XYZ file of C-alpha atoms in Angstrom:
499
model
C 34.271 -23.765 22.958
C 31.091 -22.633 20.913
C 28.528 -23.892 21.197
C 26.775 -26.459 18.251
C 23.084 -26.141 17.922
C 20.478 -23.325 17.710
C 17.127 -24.697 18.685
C 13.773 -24.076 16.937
C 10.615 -25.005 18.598
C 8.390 -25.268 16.172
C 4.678 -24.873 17.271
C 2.085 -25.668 14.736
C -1.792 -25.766 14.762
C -1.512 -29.491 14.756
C 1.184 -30.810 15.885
C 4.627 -29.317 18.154
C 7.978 -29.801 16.883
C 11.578 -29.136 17.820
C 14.605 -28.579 15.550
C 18.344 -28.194 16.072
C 20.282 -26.920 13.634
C 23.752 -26.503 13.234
C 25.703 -23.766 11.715
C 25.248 -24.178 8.327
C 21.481 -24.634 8.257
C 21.113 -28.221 8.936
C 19.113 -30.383 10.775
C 21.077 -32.257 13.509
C 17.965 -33.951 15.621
C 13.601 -33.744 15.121
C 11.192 -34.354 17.491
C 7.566 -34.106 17.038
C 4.586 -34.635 18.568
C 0.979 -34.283 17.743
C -1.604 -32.878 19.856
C -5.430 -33.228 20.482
C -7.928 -30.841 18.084
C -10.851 -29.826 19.797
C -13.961 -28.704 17.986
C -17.004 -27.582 20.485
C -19.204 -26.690 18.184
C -19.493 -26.238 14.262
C -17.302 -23.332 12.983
C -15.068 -23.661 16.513
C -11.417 -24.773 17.192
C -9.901 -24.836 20.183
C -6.567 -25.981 22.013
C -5.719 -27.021 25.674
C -2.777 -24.864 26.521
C -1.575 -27.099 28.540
C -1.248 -29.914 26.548
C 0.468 -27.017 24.031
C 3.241 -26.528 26.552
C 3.464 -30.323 27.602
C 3.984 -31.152 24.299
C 6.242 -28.584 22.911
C 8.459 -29.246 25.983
C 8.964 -33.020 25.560
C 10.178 -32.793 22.220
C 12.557 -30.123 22.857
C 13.889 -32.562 25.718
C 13.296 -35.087 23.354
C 15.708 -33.882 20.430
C 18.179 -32.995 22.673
C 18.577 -36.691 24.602
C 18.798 -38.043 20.481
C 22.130 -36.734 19.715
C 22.852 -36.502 23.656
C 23.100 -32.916 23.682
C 23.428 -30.582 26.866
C 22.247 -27.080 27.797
C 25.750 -25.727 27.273
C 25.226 -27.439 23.562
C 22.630 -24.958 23.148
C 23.243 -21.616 21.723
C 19.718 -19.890 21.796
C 16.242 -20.994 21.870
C 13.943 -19.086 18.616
C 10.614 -19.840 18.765
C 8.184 -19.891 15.536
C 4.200 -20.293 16.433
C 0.642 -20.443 15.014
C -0.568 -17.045 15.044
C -3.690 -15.197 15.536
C -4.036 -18.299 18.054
C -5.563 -17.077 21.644
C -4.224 -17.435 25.045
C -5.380 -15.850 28.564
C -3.896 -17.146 31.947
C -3.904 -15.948 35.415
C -0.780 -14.222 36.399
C -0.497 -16.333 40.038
C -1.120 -19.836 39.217
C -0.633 -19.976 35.087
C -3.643 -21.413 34.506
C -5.807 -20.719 31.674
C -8.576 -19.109 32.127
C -10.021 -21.000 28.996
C -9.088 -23.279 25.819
C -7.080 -21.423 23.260
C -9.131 -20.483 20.579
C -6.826 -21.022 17.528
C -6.817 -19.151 14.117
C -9.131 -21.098 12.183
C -11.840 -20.181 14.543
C -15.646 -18.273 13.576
C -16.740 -17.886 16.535
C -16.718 -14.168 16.349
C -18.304 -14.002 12.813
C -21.193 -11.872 13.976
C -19.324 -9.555 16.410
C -17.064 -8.552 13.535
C -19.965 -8.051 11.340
C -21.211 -5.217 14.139
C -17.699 -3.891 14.005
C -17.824 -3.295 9.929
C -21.539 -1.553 10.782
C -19.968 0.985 12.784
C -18.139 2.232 10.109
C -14.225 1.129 11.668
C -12.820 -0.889 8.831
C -10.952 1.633 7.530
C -9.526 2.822 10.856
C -8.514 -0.873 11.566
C -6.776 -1.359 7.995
C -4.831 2.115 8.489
C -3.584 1.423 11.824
C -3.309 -2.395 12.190
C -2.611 -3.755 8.208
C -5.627 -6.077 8.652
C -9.131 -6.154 7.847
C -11.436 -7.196 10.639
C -12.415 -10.707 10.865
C -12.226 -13.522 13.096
C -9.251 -15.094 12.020
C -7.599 -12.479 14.384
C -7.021 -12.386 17.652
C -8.561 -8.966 19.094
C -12.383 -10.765 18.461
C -11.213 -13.981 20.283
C -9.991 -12.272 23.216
C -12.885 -9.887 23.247
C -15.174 -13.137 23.464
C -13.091 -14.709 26.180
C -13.455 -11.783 28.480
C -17.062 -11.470 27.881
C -17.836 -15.274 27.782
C -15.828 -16.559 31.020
C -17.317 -15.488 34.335
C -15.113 -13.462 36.186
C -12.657 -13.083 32.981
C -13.022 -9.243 33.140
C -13.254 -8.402 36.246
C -9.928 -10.325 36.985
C -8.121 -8.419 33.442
C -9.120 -4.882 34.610
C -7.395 -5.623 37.880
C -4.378 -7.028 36.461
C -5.020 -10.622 36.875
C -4.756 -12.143 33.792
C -2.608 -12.139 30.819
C -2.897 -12.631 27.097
C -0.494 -13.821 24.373
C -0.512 -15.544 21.266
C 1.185 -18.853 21.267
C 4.943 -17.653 21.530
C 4.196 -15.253 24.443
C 2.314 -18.448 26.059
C 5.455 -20.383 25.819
C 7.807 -17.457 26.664
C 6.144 -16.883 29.833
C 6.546 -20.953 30.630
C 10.189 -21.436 29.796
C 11.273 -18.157 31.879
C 8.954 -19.454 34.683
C 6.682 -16.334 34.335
C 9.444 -13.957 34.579
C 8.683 -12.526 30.895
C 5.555 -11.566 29.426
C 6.524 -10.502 25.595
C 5.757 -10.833 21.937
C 7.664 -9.605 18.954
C 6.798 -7.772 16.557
C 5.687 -9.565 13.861
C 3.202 -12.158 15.882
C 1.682 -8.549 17.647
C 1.117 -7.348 14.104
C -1.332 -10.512 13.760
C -3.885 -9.674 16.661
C -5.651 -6.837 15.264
C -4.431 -4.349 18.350
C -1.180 -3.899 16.855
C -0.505 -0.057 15.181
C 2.378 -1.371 12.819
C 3.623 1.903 12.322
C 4.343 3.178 15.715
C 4.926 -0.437 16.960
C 2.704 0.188 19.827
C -0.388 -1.617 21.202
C -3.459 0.940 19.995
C -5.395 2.250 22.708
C -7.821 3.390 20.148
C -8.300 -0.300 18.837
C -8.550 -1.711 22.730
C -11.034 0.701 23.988
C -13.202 -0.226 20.453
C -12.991 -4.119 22.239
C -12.881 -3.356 25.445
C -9.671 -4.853 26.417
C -7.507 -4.022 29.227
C -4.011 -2.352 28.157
C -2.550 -3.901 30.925
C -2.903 -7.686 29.535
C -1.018 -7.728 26.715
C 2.572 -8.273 26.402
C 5.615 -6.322 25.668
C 6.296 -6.060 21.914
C 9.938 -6.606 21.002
C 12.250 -7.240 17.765
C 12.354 -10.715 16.649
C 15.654 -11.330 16.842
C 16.030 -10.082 20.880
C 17.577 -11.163 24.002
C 13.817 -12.204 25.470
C 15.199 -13.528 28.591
C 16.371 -16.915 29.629
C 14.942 -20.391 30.476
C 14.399 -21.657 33.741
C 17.545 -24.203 34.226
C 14.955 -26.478 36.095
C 13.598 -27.192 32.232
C 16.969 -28.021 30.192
C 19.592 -28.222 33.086
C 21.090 -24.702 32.870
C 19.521 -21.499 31.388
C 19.771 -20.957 27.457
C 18.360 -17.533 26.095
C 15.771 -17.296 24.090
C 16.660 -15.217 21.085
C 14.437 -15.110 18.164
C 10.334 -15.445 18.083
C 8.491 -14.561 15.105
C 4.876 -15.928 13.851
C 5.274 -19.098 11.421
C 4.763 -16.935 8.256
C 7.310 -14.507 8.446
C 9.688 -16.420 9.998
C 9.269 -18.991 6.858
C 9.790 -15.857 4.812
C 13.045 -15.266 6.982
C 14.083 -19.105 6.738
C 13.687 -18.279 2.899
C 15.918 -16.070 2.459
C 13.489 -13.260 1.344
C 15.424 -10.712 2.669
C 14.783 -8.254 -0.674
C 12.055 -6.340 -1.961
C 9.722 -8.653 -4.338
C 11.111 -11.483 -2.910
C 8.065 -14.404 -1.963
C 7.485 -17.422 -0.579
C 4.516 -19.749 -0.034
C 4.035 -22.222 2.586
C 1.978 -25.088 1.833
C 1.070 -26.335 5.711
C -2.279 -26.446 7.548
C -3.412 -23.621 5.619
C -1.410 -21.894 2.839
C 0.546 -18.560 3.153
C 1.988 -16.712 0.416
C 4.141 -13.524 1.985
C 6.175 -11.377 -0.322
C 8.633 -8.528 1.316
C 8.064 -5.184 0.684
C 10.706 -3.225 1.843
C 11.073 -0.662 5.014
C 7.636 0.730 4.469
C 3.986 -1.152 4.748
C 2.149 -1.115 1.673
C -1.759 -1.281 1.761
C -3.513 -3.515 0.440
C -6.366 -3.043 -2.250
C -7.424 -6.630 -3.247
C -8.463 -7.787 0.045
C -4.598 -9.191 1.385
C -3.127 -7.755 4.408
C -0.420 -5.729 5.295
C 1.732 -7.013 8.399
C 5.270 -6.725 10.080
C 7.824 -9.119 8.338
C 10.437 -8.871 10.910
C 11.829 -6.364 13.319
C 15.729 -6.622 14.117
C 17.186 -4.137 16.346
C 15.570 -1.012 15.033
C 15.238 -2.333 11.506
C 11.482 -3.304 10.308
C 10.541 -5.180 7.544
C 7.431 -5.455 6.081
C 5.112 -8.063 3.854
C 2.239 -8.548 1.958
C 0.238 -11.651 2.751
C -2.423 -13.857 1.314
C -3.831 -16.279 3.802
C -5.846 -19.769 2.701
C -7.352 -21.053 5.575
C -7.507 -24.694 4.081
C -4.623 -26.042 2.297
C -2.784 -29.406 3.173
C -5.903 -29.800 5.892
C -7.637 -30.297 2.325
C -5.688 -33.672 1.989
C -5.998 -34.580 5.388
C -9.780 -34.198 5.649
C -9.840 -36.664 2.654
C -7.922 -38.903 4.585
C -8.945 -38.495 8.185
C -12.983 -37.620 7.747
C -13.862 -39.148 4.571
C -10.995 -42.109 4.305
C -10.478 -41.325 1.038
C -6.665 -42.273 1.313
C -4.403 -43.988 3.757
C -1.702 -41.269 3.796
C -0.953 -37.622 2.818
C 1.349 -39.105 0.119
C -1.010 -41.617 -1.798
C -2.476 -38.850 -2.750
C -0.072 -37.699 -5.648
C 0.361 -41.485 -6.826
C -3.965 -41.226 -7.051
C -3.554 -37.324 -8.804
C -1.267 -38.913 -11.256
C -3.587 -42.036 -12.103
C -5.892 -39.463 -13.852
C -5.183 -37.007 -16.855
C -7.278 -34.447 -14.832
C -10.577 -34.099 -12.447
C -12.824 -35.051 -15.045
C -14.386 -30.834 -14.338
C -14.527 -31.535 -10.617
C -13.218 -28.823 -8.534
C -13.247 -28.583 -4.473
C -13.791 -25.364 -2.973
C -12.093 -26.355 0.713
C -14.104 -23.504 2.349
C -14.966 -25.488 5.547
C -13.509 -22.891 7.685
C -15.027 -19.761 5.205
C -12.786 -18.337 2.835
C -9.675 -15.987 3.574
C -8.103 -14.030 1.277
C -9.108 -12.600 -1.173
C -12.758 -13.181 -0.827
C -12.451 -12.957 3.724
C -15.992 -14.722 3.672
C -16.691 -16.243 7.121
C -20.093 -17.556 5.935
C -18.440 -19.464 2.352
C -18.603 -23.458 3.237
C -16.719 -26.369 0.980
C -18.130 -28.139 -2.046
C -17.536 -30.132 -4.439
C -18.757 -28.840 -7.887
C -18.889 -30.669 -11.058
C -19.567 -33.406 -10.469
C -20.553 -36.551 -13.333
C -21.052 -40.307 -12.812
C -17.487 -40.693 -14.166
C -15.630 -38.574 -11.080
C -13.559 -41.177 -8.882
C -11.746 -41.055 -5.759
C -8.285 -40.500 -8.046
C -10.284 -37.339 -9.749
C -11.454 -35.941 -6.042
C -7.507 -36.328 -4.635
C -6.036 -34.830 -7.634
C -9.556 -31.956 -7.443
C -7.889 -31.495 -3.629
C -4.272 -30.727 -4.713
C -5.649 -28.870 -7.466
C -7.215 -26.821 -4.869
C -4.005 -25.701 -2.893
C -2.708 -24.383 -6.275
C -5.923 -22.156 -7.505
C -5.875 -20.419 -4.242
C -2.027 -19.501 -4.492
C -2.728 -18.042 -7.937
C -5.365 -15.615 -6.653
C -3.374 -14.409 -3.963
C 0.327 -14.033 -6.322
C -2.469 -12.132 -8.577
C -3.554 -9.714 -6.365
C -0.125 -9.064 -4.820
C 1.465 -7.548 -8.439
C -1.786 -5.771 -8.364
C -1.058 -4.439 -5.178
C 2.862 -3.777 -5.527
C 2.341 -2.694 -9.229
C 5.088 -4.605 -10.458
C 5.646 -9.061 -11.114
C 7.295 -11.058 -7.971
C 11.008 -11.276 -8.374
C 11.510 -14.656 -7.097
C 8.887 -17.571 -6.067
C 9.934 -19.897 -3.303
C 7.734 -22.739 -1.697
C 7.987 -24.276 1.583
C 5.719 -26.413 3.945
C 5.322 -30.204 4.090
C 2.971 -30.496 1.259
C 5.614 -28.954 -1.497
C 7.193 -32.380 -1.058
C 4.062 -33.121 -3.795
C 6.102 -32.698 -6.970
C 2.766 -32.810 -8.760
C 1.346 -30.060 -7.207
C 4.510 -28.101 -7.639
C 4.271 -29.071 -11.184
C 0.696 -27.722 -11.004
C 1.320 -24.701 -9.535
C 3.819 -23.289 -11.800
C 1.277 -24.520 -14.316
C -1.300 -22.334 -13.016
C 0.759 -19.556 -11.925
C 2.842 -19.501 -15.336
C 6.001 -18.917 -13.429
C 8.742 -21.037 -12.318
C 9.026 -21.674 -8.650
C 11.981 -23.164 -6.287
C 11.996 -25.194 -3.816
C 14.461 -25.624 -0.941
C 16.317 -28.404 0.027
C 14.784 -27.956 3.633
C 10.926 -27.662 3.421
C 11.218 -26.981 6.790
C 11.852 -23.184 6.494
C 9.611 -22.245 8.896
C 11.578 -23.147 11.859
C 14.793 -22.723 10.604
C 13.767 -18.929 10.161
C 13.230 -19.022 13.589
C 16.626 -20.129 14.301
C 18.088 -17.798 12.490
C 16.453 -14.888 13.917
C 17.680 -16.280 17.153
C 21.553 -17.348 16.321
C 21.772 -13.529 14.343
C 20.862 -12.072 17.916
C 23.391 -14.083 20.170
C 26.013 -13.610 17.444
C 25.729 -17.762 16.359
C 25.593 -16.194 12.490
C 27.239 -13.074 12.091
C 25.115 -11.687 9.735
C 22.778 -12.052 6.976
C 25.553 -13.191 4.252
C 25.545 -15.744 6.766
C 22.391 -17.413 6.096
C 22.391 -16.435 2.694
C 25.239 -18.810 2.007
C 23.314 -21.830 3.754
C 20.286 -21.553 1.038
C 20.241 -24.580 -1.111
C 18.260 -25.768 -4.043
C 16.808 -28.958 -4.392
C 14.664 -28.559 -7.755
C 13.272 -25.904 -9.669
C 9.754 -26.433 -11.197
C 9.022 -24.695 -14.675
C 5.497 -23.925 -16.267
C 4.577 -26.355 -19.522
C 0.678 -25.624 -19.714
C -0.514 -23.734 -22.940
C -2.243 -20.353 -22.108
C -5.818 -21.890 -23.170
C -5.773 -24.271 -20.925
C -4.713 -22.277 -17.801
C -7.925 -20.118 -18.357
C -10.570 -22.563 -18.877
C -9.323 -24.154 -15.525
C -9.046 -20.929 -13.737
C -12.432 -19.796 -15.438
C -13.993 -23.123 -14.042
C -12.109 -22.161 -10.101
C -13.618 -19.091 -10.354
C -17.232 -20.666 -11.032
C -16.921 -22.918 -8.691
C -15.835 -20.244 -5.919
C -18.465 -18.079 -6.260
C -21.378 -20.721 -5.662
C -19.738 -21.206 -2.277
C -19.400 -17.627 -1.085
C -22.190 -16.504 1.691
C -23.363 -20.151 1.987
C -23.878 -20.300 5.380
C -25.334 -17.292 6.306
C -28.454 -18.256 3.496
C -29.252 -21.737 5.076
């Protein structure tokens, strides 16, 4: 008999999640589970591995015990992660040697500004796809190893082991038997030569990091290993792992040249596919590994925002602005417009295409008449200015328009900042009938390797649209708002290193 469900854990910068999904693309049974934020010091986020694992592990059991489903229900395990997020364990116990210093971090702000003063940007960009900054994970490991007593002594002798958040979880649900990435999440750390497909012993004698840490680099839709049957009764392989970005790319459908997506989550990705070849980047994006499967590579453009639906949540968790994520479309629609407020959500810096670590959020514009509804609908607003400077640097880049514009995330559930966005970008855009494309890339990846979908045509077949969202904003207006973005942007930029 086969078997029913592919399942997609789901790990996210906030919270961990687990999918099943049956054959045709649909969700048979969610769990999810938030976990605690830690912030040590301004500029710093970190996670507790552990609770990481604990977490991602109980709602995997979790979805399961809803629909009363077995191990041999189970076709394959994909996994879909963070990225950029940094883990380092010791080999014997699995212990971490430290908190995992997620994505959004600055803590290595200054080291990367010694890097760029030696003169190794280029070098970096050429081999890795990536401009240096902290967002990556070479700096974070770098500082681990340097700031933990004993962490390099213990590395050079073999001792510990790094991953990014998908090689931490690999390594738990084989019991330590495999230590591997794929190749799309290696791409992300900044070590990664995305044209041999090789760790770069260049790169890791530049940070001092010990080859012998890092993890084997794979295809993303590979036989990793299987799961300890202590965890889910009997072993189930794991299949597919790819970084959240691409694999919501993958989950999209995006399997052409031109073809992009943008995921409205924590932060806000826009990846568009480029074909067998990487194409470098000119207007500050960065050039990364889409998806490898079997000894096919794909490759993407991407435009990171570091601050996108954590916009809306700041409003409602730090400043109580709002209740829920949701009132905040009812309170965008109370209002004609901001009333000229904008918010620059740089509280994390700025990524692409400005990649300013010092930049800090405002809010500009400001008059006695600006309300709360003006500041929720300035938030939203927010999400969509960013997307349009990344989609316009991207046809700069690729010298041609995007083909197709599809949108993802939890936040595109906000039909008015869909209906904003194709405002701004002047282009219509489509959503999905599952949002959720992010892990069901994931389990795709992993039911294409075990033989669950046959092939591509496959998934193709299982896309569905639930609305399309067409531009109506006259040409005159789009540019005094963008004009008035762009104002606002640039009395943000290098804040924090002038105070």
């Amino acid at each position: 008999m086969r078997k029913k469900y592919v399942m997609a854990l789901d790990q996210g910068t906030t919270s961990a999640r687990c999918i099943l999904y049956d054959r045709q693309g649909r969700q048979a049974s969610v769990a999810q589970k938030e976990f605690r934020q830690i912030y040590p010091r301004e500029g710093w986020v970190e996670h507790d591995p552990m609770d990481i694992w604990s977490t991602q592990i109980g709602v995997a059991q979790e979805a399961m015990l809803k629909i009363d489903a077995g191990y041999e229900d189970i076709d394959s395990i994909g996994i879909t992660n963070q990225r950029e997020t940094t883990v380092v364990w010791d080999r014997e116990t699995g212990e971490p040697v430290y908190n995992a210093i997620v994505w959004q971090c600055r803590r290595t702000a200054e080291f990367c500004d010694s890097l760029r003063a030696q003169g190794v940007e280029g070098l970096i960009r050429e081999k890795t796809g990536l401009i240096i900054d902290p967002y990556f994970s070479g700096t974070k490991l770098r500082w681990i190893l340097e700031n933990v007593e004993g962490a390099m002594e213990k590395a050079q002798s073999g001792q510990l082991l790094f991953g990014t958040i998908e090689t931490w979880l690999i390594w738990r649900l084989t019991g330590g038997r495999v230590h591997a990435t794929d190749y799309s999440n290696a791409s992300r750390t900044m070590m990664f030569n995305i044209h041999t497909l090789r760790w770069d012993d260049e790169i890791l004698d530049m940070l001092g990091i010990p080859a012998c840490m890092l993890p084997q680099p794979q295809p993303s839709s590979a036989i990793f290993g299987e799961s300890d049957p202590r965890i889910f009764g009997g072993a189930i392989p794991i299949a597919g792992a790819a970084g959240d970005q691409q694999s919501a790319l993958f989950g999209q459908v995006c399997f052409a040249e031109g073809e992009a997506k943008n995921t409205y989550g924590t932060g806000g990705f826009m990846l568009v596919n480029t074909g067998k070849e990487p194409v470098m980047s000119g207007n500050g994006l960065l050039t990364t590994v889409a998806w490898g499967i079997g000894d096919e590579v794909s490759y993407a453009i991407e435009g990171s925002v570091f601050m996108s639906g954590a916009t809306i949540q700041w409003l409602r968790d730090e400043v109580g602005l709002l209740e829920s994520s949701a009132q905040s479309e009812r309170m965008a629609r109370s209002v004609s417009d901001t009333a000229g407020a904008y918010i620059v959500p740089a509280f994390t810096g700025l990524g692409a295409p400005y990649w300013d670590p010092y930049a800090r959020g405002a809010i500009m514009g400001l008059t006695r008449g600006v309300n709360k509804n003006h500041i929720a609908r300035a938030a939203l607003e927010s999400m969509a200015y960013q997307t349009y400077d990344l989609m316009n640097a991207m046809e700069e880049d690729m010298g041609h328009t995007i083909k197709t514009f599809k949108v993802d995330g939890g936040a595109c559930a906000n039909d008015f900042l869909l209906e904003f966005q194709a405002d701004i970008i002047d282009m219509p855009l489509c959503r999905p009938e599952c949002i959720e494309t992010t892990s069901l890339g994931a389990a795709y990846l992993a039911g294409l390797a075990t033989g669950y979908w046959r092939s591509r045509d496959d998934i193709i077949a299982n896309w569905r649209m639930d609305r399309a969202f067409e531009p109506a904003m006259s040409a005159e207006r789009r540019e005094t708002l963008i004009k008035g973005w762009h104002e606002a942007v640039g009395r943000t930029l290098g804040w924090a290193r002038n105070v």
